[in-house]
Coordinates of N, CA, C and O in Angstrom, one line a residue:
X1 N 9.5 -10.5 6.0 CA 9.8 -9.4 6.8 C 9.2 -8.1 6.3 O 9.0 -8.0 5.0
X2 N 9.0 -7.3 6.9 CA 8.3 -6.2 6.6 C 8.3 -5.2 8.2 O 8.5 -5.6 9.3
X3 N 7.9 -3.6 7.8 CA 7.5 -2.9 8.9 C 6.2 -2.4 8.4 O 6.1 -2.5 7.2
X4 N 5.3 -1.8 9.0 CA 4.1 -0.9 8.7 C 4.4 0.2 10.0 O 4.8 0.0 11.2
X5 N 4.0 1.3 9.2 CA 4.2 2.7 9.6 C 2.7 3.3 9.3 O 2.2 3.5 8.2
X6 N 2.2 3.6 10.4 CA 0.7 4.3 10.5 C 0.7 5.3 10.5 O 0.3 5.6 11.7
X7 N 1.0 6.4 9.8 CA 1.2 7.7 10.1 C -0.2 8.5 11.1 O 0.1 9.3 11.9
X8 N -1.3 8.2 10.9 CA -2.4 8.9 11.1 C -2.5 9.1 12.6 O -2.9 10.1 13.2
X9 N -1.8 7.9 13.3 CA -2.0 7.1 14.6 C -0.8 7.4 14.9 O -0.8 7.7 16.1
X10 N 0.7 7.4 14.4 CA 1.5 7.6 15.2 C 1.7 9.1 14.9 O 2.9 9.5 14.6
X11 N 1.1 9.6 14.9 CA 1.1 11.5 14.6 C 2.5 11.9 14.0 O 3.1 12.9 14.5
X12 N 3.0 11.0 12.8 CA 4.3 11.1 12.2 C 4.2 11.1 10.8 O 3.9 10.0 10.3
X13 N 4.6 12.2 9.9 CA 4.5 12.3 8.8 C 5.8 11.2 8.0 O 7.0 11.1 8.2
X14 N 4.9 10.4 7.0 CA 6.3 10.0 6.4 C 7.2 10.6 5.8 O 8.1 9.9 5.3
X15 N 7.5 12.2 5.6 CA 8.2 12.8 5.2 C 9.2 13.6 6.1 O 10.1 14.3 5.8
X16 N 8.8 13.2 7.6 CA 9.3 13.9 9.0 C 11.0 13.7 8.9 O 11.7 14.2 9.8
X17 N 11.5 13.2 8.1 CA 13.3 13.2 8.0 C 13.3 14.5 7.1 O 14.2 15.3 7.6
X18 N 12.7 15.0 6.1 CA 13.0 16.2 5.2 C 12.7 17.5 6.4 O 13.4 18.5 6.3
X19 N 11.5 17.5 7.4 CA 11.4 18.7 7.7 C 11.9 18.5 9.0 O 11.1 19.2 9.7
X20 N 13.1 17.7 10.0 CA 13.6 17.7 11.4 C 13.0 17.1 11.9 O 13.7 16.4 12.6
X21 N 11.4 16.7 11.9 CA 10.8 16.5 12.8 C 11.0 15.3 13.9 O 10.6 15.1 15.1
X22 N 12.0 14.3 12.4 CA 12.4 12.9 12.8 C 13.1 12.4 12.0 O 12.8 11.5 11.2
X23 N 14.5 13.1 12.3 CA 15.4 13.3 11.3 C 16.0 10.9 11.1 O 16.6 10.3 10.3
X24 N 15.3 10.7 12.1 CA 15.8 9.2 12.4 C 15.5 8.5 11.1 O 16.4 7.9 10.5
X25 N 14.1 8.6 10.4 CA 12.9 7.9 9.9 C 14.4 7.4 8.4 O 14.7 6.3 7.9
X26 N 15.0 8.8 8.0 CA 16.2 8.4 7.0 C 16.4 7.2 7.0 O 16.0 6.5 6.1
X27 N 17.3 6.7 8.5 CA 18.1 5.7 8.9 C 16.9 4.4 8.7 O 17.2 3.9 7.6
X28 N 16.2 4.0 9.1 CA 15.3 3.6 8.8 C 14.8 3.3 7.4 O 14.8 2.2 6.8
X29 N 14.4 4.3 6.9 CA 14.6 3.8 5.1 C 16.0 3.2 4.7 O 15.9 2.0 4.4
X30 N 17.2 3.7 4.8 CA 18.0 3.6 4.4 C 18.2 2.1 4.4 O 18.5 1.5 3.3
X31 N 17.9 1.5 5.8 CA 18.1 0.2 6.5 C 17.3 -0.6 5.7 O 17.5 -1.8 5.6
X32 N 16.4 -0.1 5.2 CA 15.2 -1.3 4.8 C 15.3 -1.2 3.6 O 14.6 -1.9 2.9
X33 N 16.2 -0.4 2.7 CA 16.1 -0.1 1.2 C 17.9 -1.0 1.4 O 18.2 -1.4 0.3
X34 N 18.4 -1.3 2.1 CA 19.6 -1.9 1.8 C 19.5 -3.6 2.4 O 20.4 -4.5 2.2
X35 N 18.5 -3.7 3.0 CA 17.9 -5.2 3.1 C 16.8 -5.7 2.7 O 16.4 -6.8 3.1
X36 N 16.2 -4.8 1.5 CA 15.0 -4.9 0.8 C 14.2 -5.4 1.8 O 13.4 -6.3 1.3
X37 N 14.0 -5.3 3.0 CA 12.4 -5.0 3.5 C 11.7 -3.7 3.3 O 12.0 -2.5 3.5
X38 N 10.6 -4.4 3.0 CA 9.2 -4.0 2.2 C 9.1 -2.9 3.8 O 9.4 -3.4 4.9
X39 N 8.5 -1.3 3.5 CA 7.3 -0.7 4.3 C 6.3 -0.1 3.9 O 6.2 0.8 3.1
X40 N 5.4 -0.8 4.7 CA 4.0 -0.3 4.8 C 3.5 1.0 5.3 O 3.7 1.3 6.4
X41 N 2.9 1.8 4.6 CA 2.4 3.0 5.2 C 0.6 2.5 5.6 O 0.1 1.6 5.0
X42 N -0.1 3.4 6.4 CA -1.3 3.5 5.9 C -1.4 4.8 5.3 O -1.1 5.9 5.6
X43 N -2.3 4.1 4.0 CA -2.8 6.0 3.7 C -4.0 5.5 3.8 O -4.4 4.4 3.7
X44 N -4.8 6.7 4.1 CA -6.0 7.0 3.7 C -6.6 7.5 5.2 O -5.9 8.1 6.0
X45 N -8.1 7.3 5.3 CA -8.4 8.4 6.8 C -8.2 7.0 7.9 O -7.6 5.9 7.8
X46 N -8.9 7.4 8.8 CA -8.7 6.3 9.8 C -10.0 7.0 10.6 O -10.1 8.2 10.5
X47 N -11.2 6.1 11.4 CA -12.0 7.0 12.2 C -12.2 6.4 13.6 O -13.3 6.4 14.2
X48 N -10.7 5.7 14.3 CA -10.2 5.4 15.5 C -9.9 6.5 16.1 O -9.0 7.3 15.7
X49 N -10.7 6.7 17.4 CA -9.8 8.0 18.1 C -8.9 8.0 18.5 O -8.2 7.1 19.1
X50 N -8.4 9.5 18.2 CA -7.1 10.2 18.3 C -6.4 10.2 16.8 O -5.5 11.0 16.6
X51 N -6.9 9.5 15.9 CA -6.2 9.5 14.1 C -5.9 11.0 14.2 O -6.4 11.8 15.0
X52 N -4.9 11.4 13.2 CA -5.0 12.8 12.4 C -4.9 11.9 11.1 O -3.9 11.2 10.8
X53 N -6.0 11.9 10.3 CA -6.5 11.4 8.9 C -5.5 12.5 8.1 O -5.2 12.1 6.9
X54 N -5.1 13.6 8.4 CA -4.6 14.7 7.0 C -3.2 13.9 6.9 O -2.4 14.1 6.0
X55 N -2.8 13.0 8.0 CA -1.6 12.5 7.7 C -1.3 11.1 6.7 O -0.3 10.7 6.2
X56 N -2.5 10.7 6.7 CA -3.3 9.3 6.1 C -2.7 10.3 4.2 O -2.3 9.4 3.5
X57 N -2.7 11.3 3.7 CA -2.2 11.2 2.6 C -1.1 10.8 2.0 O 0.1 10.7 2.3
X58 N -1.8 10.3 0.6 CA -0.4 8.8 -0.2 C 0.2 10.1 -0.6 O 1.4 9.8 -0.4
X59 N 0.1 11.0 -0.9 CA 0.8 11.6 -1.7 C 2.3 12.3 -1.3 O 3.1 12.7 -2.2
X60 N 2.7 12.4 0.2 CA 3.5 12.9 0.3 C 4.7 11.4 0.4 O 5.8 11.7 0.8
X61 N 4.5 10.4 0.2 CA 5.6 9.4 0.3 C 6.2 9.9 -1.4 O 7.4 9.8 -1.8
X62 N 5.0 10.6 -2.4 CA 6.5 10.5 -3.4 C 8.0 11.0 -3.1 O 9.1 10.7 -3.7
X63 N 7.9 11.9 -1.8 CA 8.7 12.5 -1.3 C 9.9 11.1 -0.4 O 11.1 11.2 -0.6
X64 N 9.4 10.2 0.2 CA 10.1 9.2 0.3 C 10.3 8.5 -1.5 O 11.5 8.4 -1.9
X65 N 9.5 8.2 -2.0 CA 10.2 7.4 -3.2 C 11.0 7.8 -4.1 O 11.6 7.1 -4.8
X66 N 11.1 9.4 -4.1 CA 11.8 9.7 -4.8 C 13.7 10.0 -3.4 O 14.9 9.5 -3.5
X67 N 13.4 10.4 -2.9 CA 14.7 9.7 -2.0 C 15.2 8.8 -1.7 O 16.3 9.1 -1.2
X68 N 14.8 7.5 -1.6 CA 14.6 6.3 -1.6 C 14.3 5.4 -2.7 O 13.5 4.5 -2.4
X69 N 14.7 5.6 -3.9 CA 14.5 4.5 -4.8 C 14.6 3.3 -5.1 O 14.1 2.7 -6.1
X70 N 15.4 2.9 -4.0 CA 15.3 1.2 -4.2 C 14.7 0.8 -3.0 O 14.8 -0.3 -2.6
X71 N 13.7 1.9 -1.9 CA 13.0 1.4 -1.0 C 11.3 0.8 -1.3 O 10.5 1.6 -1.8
X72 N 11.2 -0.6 -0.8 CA 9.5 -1.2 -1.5 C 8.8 -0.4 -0.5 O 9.1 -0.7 0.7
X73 N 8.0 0.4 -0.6 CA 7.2 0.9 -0.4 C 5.6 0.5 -1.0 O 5.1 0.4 -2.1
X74 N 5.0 0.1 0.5 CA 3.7 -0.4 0.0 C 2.5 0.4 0.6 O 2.6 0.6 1.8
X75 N 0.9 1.0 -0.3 CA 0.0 1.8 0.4 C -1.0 1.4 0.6 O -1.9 1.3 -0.1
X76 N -0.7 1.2 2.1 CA -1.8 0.1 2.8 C -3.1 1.4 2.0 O -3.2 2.6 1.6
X77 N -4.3 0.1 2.3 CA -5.4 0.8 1.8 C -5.6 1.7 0.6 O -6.5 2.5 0.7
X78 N -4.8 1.8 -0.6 CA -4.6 2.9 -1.5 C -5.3 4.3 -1.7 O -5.9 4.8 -2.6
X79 N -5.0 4.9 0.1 CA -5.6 5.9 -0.1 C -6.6 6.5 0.5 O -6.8 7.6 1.0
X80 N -7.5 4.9 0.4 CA -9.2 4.9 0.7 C -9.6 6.3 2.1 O -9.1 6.5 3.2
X81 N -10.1 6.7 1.6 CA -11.5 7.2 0.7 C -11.0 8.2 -0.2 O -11.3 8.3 -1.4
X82 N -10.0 9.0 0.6 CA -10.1 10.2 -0.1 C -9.1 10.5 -1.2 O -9.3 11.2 -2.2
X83 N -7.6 9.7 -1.0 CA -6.4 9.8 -1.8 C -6.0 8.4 -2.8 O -4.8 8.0 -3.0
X84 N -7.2 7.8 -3.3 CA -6.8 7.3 -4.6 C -6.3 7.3 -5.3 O -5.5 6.4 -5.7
X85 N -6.7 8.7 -5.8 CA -5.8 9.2 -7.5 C -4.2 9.4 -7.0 O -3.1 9.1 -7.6
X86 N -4.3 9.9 -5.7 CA -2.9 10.0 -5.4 C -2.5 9.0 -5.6 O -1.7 9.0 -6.5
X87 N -2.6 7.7 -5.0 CA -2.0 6.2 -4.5 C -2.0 5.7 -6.1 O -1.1 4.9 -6.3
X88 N -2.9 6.0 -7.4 CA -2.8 5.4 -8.6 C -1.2 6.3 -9.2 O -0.4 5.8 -9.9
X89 N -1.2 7.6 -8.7 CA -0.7 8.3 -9.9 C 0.6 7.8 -9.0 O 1.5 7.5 -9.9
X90 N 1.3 7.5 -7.5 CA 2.2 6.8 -7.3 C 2.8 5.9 -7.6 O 4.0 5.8 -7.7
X91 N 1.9 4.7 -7.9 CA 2.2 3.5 -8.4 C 2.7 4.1 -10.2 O 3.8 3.9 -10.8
X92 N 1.8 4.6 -10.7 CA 2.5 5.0 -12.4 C 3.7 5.8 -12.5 O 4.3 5.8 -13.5
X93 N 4.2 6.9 -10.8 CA 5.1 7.4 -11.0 C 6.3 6.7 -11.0 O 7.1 7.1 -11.8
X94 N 6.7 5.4 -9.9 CA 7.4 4.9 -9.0 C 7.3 3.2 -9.0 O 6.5 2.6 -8.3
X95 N 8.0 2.7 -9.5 CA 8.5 1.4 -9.5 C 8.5 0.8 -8.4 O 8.2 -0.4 -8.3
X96 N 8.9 1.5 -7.4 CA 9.0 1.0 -6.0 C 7.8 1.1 -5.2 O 8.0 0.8 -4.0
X97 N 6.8 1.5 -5.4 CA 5.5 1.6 -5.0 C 4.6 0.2 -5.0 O 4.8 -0.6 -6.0
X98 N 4.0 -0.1 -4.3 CA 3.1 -1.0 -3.8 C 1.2 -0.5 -3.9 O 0.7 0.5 -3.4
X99 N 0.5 -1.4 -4.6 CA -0.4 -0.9 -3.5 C -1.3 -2.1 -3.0 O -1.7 -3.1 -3.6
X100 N -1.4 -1.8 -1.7 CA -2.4 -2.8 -0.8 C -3.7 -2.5 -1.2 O -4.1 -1.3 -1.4
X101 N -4.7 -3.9 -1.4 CA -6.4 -3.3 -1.1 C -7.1 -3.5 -0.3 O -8.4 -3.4 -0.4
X102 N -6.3 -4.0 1.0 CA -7.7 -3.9 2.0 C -7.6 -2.7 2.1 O -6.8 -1.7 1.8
X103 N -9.7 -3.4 3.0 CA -10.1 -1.7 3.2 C -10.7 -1.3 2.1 O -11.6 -0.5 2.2
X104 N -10.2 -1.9 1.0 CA -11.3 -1.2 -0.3 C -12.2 -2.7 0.0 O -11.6 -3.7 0.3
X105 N -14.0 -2.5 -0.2 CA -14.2 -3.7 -0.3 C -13.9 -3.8 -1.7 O -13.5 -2.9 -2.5
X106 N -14.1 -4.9 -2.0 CA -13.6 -5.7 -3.6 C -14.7 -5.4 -4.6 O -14.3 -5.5 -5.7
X107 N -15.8 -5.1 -4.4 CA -16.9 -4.6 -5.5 C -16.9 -3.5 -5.7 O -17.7 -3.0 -6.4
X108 N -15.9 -2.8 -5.2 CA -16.2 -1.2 -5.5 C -14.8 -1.3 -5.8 O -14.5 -0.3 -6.3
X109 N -13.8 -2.1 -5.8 CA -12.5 -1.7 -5.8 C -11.8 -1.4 -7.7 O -10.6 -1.1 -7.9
X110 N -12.7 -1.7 -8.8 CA -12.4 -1.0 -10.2 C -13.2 1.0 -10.2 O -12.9 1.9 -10.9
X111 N -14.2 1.0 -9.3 CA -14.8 2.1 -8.9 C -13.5 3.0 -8.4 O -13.2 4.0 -9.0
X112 N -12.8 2.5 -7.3 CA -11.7 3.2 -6.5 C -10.5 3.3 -7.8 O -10.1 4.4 -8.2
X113 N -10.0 2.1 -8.6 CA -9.1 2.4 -9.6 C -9.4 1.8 -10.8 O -9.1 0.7 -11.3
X114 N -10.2 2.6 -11.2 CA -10.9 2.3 -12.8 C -9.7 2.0 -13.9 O -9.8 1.8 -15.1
X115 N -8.3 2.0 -13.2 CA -7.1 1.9 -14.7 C -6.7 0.9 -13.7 O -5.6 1.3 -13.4
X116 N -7.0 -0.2 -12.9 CA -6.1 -1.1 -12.0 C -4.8 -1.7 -12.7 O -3.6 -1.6 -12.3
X117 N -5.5 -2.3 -14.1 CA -5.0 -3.3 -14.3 C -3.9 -2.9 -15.1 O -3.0 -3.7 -15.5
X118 N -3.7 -1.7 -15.3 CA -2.3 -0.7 -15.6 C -1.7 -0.9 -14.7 O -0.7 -1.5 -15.2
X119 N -1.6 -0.8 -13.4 CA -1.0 -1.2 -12.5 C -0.7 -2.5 -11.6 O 0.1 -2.6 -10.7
X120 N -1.6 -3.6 -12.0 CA -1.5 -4.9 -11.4 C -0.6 -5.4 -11.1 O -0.9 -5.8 -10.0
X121 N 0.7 -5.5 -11.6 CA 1.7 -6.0 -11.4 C 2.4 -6.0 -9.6 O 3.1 -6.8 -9.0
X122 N 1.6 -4.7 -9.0 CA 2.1 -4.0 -7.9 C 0.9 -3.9 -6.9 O 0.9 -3.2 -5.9
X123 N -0.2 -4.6 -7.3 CA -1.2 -4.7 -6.3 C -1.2 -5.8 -5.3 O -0.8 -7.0 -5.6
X124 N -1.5 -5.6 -4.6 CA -1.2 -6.9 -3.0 C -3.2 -7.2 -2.5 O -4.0 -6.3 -2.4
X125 N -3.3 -8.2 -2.4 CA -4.4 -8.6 -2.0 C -4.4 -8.8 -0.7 O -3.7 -9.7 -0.1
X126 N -5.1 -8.0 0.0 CA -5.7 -8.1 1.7 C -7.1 -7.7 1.8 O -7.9 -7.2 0.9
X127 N -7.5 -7.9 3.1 CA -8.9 -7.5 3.6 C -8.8 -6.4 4.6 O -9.4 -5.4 4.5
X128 N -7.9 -6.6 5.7 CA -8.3 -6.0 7.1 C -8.7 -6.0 7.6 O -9.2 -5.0 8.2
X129 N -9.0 -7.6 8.0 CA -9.5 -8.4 9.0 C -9.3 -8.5 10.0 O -8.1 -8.5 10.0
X130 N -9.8 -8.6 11.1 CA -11.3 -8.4 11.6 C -11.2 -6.7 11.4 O -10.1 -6.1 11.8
X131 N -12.3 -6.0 10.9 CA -12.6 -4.7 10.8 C -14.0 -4.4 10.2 O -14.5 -5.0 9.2
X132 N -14.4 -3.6 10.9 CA -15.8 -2.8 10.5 C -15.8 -3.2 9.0 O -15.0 -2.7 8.2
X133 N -17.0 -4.2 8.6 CA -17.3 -4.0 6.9 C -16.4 -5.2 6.5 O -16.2 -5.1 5.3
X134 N -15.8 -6.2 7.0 CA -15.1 -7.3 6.6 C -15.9 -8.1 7.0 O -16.0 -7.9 8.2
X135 N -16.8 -9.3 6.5 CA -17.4 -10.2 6.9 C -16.7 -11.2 7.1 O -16.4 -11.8 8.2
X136 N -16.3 -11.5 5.6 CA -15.3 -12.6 5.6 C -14.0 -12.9 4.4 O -14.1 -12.4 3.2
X137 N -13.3 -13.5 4.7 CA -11.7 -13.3 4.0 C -12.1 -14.3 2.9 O -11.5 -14.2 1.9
X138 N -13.0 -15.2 2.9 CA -13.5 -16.4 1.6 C -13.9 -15.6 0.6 O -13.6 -15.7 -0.6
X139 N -14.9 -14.4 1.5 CA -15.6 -13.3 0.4 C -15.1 -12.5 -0.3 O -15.2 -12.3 -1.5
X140 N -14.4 -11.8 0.7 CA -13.4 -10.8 -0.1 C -12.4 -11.5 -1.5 O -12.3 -10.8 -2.6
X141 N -11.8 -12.5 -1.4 CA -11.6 -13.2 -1.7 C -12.3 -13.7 -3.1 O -11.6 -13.6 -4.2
X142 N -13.5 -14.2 -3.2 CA -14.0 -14.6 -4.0 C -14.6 -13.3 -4.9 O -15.1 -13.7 -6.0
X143 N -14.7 -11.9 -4.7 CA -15.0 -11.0 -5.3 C -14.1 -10.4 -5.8 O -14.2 -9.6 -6.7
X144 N -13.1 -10.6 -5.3 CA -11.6 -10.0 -5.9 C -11.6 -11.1 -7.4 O -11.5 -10.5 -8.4
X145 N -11.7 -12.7 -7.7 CA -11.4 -13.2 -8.3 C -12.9 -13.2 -9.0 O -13.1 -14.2 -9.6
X146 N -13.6 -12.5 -9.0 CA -15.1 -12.3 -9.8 C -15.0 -11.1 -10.7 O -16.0 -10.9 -11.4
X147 N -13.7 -10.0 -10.5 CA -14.1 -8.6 -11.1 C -13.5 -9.1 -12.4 O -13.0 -10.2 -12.7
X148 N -13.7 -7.8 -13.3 CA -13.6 -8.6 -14.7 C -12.2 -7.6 -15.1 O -12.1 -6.5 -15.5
X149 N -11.2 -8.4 -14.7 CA -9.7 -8.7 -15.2 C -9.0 -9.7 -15.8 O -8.9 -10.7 -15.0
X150 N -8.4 -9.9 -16.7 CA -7.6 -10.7 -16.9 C -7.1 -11.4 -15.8 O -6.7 -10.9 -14.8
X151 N -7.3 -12.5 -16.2 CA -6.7 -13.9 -15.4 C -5.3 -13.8 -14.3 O -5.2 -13.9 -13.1
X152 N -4.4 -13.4 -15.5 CA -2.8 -12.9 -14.5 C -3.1 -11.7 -13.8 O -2.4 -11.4 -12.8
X153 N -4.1 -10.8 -14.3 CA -3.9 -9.8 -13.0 C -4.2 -10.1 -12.1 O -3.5 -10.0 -11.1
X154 N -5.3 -10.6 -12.1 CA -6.2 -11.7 -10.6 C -5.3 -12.7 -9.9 O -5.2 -12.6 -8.7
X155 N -4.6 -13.6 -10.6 CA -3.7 -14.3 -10.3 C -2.4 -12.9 -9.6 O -2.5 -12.5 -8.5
X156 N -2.0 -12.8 -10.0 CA -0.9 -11.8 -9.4 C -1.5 -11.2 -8.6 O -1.1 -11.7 -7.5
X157 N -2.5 -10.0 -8.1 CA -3.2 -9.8 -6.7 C -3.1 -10.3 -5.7 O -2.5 -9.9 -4.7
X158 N -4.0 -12.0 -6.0 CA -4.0 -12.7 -4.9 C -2.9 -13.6 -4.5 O -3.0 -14.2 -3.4
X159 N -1.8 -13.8 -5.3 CA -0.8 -14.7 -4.8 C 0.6 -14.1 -5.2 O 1.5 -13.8 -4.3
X160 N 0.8 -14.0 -7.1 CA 2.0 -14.1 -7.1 C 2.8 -12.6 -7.4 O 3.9 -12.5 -7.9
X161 N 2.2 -11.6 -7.2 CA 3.1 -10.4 -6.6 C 3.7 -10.4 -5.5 O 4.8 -9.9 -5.4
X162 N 3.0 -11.0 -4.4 CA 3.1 -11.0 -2.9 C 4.4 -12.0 -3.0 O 5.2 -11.9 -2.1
X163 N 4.4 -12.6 -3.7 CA 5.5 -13.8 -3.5 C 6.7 -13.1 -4.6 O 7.8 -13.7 -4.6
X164 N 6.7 -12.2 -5.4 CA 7.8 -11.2 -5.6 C 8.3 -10.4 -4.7 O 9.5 -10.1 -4.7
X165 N 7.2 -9.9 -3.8 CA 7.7 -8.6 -3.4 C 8.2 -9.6 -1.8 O 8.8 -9.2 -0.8
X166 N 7.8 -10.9 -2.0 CA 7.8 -11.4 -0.3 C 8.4 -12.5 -0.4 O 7.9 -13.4 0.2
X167 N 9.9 -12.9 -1.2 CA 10.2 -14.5 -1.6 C 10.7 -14.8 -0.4 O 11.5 -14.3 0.5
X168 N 9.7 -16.2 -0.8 CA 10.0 -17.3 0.3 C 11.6 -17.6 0.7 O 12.4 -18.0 -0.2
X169 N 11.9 -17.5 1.8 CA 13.2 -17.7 2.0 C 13.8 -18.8 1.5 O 13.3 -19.8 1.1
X170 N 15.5 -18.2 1.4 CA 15.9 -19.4 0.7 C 15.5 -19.3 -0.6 O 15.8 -20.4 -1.0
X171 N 15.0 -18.5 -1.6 CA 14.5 -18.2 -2.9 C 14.8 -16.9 -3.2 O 14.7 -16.0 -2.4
X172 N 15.3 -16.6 -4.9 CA 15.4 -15.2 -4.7 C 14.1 -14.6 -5.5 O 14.0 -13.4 -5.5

C-alpha cells in the first residue's frame, strides 16, 4: 500500500497544511503515519504541460518530516535534476526519508549522489517506465547492479529495502 503525491502536477505544495492552503493534507499524513503507509512525493522538475516544477522541490518535505516523524516518506526521483543535494541532505537528516531512483538513469546515478552508499539503506530501485529515456527495465537494472558498490547496497536497492519499507503481508 502506498499513496504518491505529485506536487508539480497537482499545483499542491507538500507543505499546504502549515500555510491554509490545505489544511486537509495533515489528516492525511496523520492517517498514513498511523497505518505506516509509505508516501511518495515527486520531486524534481517535470516538462509535461501545465507542471509548476518550483513545486517539484525535495526540500520543503523536511517540513512534513519534521512534523510527521513516524511518516515513510519516499522522493520519487531524488530531486532530479535540480534538487539532489536537497533529497541527499534529507535522507541524512531524517530516518523516515526514502529515496526513489527512477528517473535518474543508472550510469549517472553515483554522479547525482556521489555519498549514495551513506545512504543505501533507504534507496528504492525504479525506472519510470514507460518514459522518455527508459529503454528498458533489464537495463536499468543491469547498470544499477554494475555501479561499483558493495554488494548489500546493491542488494538492498534492488530488492531488500523495498521489502522493509513494503513487507509482504502477513510479515512484519
Amino acid at each position: 500500500d502506498g499513496i504518491k503525491i505529485h506536487p508539480p502536477h497537482q499545483a499542491l505544495s507538500p507543505d499546504a497544511y502549515r500555510t491554509g492552503d490545505c489544511p486537509d493534507l495533515a489528516f492525511v499524513y496523520e492517517a498514513c503515519a498511523e497505518r505506516g503507509v509509505p508516501i511518495m512525493f515527486h520531486t524534481g522538475t517535470s516538462i509535461f504541460p501545465g507542471a509548476r516544477s518550483r513545486l517539484g522541490s525535495a526540500l520543503v518535505l523536511d517540513d512534513v518530516a519534521v512534523d510527521f516523524p513516524t511518516l515513510k516518506i519516499i522522493l520519487a526521483h531524488g530531486g532530479r535534476p535540480l534538487w539532489t543535494d536537497e533529497a541527499f541532505f534529507l535522507l541524512r537528516r531524517h530516518q523516515n526519508c526514502w529515496l526513489d531512483i527512477s528517473g535518474i538513469p543508472p550510469k549517472s546515478l553515483l554522479q547525482s549522489f556521489p555519498r549514495l552508499e551513506e545512504i543505501g539503506s533507504r534507496v528504492l530501485f525504479g525506472t519510470d517506465w514507460p518514459s522518455p529515456g527508459v529503454r528498458s527495465l533489464r537495463q536499468n537494472l543491469e547498470d544499477v547492479l554494475a555501479l561499483p558498490l558493495p554488494q548489500a547496497v546493491k542488494d538492498g536497492i534492488v530488492r531488500d529495502n523495498a521489502l522493509r519499507l513494503f513487507p509482504p503481508k502477513g510479515r512484519p
